[in-house]
Backbone as JSON, one array per atom type, in Angstrom:
{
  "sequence": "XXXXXXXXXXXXXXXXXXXXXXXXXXXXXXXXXXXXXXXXXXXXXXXXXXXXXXXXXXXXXXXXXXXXXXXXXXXXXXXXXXXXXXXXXXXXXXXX",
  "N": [[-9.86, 22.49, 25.53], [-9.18, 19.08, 25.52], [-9.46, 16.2, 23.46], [-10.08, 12.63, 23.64], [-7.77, 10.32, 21.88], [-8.46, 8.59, 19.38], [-8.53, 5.53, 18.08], [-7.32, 3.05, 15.61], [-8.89, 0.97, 15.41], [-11.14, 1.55, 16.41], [-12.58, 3.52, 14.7], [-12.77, 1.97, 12.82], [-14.71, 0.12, 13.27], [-16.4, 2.27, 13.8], [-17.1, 3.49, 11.09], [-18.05, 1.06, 10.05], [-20.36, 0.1, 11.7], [-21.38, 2.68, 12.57], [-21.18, 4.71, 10.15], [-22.08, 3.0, 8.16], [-20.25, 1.08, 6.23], [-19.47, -1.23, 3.99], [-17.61, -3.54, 5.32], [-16.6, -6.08, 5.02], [-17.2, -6.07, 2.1], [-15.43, -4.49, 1.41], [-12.68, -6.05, 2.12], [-12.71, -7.75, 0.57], [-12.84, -6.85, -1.95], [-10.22, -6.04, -2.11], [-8.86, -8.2, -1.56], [-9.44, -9.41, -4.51], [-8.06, -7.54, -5.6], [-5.36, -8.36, -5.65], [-3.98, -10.98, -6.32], [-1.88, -12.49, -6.73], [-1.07, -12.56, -4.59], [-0.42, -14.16, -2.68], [1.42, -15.95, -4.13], [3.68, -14.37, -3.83], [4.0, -13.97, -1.27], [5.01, -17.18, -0.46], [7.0, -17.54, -1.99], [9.0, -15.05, -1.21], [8.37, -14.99, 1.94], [7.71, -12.36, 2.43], [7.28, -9.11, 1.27], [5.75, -6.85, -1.47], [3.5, -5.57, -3.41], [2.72, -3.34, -6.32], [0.05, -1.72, -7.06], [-1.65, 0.89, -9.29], [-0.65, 3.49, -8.28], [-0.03, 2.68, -5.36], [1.16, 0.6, -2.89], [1.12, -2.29, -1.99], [1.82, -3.9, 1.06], [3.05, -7.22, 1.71], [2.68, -10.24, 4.37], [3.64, -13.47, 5.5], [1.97, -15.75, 7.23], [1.74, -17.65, 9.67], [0.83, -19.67, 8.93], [1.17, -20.08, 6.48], [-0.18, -18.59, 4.98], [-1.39, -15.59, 2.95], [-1.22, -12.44, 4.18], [-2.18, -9.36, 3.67], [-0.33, -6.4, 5.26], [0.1, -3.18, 4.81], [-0.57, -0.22, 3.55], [0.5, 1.7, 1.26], [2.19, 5.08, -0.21], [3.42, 4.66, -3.57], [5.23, 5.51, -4.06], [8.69, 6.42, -3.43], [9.68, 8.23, -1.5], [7.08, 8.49, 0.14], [7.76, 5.89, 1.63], [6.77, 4.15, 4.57], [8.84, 3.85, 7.97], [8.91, 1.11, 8.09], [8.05, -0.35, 5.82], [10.45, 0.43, 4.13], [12.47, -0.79, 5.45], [11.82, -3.19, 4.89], [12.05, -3.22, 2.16], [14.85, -2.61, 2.01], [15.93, -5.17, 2.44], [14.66, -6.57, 1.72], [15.55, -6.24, -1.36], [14.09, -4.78, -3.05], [12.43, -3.19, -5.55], [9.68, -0.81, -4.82], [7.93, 0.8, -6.9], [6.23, 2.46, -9.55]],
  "CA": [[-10.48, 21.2, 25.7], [-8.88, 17.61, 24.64], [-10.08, 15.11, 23.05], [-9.62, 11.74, 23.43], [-6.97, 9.72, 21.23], [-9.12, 7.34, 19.13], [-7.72, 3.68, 17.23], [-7.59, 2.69, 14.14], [-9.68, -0.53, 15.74], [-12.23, 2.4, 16.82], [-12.81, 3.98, 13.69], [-12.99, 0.83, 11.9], [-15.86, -0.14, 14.18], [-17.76, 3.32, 13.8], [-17.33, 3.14, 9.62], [-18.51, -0.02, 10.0], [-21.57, -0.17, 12.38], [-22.02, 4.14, 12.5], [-21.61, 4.99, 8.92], [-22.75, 1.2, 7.86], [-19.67, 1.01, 5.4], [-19.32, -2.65, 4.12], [-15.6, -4.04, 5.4], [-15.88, -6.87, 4.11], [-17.12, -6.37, 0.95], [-13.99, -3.65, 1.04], [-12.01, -7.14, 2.21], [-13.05, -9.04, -0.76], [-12.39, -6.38, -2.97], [-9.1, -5.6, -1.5], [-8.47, -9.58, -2.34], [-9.41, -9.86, -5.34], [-6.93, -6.72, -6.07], [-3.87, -9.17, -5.12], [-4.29, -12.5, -7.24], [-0.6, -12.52, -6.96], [-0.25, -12.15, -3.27], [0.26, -15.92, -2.14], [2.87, -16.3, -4.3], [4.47, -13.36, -3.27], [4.63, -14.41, 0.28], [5.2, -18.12, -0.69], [8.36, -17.03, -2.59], [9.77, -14.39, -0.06], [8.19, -14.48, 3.43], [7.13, -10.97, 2.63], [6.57, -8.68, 0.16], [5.24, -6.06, -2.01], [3.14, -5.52, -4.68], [2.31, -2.27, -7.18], [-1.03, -1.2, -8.12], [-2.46, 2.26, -9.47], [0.2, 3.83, -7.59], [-0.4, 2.09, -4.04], [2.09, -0.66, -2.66], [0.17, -3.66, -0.71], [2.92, -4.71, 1.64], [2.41, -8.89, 2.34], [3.52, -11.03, 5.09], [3.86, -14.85, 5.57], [1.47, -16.3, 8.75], [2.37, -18.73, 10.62], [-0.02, -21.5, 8.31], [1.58, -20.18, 4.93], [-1.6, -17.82, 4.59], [-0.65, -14.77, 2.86], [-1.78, -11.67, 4.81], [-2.18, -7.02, 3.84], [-0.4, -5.89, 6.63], [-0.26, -2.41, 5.15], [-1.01, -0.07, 2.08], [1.78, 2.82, 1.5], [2.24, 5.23, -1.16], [4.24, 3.11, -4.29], [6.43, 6.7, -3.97], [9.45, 6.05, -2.77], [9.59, 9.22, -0.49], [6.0, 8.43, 1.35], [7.02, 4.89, 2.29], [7.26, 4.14, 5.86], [9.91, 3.18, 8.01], [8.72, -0.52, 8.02], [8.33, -0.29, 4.23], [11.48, 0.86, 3.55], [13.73, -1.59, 5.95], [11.48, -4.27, 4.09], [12.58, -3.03, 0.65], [16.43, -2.46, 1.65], [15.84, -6.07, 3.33], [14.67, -7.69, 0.15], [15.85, -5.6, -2.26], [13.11, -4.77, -4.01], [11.53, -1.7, -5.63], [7.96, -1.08, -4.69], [8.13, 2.13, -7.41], [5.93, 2.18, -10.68]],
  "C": [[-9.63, 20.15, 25.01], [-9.79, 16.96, 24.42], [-9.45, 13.4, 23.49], [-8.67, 10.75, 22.33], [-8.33, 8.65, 20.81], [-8.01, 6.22, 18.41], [-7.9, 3.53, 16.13], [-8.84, 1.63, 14.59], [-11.12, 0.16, 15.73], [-12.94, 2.96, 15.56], [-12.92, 3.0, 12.57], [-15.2, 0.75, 12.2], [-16.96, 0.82, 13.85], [-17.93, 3.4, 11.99], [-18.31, 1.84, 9.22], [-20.05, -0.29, 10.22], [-21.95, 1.78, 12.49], [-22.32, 4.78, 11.15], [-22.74, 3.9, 7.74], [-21.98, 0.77, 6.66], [-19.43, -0.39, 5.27], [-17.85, -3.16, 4.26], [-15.42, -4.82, 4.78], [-16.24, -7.2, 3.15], [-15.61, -5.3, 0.84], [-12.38, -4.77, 1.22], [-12.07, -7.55, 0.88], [-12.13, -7.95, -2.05], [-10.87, -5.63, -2.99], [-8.03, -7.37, -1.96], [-8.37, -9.66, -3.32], [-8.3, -8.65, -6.24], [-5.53, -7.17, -6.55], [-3.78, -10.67, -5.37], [-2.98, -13.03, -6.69], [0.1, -12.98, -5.41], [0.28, -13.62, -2.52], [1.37, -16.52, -2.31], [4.04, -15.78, -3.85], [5.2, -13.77, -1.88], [5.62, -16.24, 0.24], [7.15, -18.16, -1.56], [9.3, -16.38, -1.6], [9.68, -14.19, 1.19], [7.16, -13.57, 3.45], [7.86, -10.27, 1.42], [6.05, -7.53, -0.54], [4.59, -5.95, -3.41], [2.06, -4.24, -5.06], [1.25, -2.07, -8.26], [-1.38, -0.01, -8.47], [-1.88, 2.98, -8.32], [0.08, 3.8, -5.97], [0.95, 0.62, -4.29], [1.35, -0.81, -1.32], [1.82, -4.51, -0.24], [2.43, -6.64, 2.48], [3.18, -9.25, 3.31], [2.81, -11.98, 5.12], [3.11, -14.72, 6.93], [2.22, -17.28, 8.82], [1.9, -20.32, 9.74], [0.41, -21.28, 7.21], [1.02, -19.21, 4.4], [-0.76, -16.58, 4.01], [-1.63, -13.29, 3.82], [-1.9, -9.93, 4.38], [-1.51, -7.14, 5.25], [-0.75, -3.91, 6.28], [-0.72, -1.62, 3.66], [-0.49, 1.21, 2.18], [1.7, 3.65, 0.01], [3.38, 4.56, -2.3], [5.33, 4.18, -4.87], [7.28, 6.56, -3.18], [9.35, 7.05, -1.0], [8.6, 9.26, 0.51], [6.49, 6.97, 1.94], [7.37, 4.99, 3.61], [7.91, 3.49, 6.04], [10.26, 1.87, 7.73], [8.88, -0.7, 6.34], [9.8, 0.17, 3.85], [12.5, 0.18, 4.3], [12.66, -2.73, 5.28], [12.25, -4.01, 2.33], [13.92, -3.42, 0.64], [16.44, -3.95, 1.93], [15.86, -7.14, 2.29], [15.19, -7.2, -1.21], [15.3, -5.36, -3.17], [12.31, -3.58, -3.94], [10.13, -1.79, -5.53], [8.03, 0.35, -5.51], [7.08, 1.41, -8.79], [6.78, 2.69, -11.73]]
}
């Protein structure tokens, strides 16, 4: 038997409205994690920044806004490809 391929968009949705997990209090508190992050982007475009061994990768919108795009281990060896042509890109360790 297969299954269907689900989404990240999908599984948001069923955490959300099936489990009844709060997003955006997990937003808020995902904000208030990243005090830092405006400047971050405001400084370089884009970004990284090292908490409790997690790296919050930032990017620059289009209005200045700073944005999470993703959340990687802050181990060199887990990051992903995108994380890691951002690092060599800016030259900057996302490592504790």
């Amino acid at each position: 038997m297969t299954y269907p391929q689900i989404t990240d968009h999908a599984v948001l949705h069923y955490l959300e409205r099936g489990l009844g997990v709060d997003i955006s209090g997990l937003r808020r508190r995902l904000a208030l994690r990243l005090p830092a992050a405006q400047s971050v982007v405001e400084e370089l475009g884009e970004g990284a920044i090292v908490q409790d061994g997690l790296c919050f990768h930032l990017k620059r919108r289009d209005d200045g806004t700073a944005v999470l795009v993703s959340v990687t281990s802050a181990q060199a060896s887990q990051l992903s490809n995108r994380a890691l042509r951002i690092r060599r890109r800016r030259n900057r360790a996302c490592q504790t």
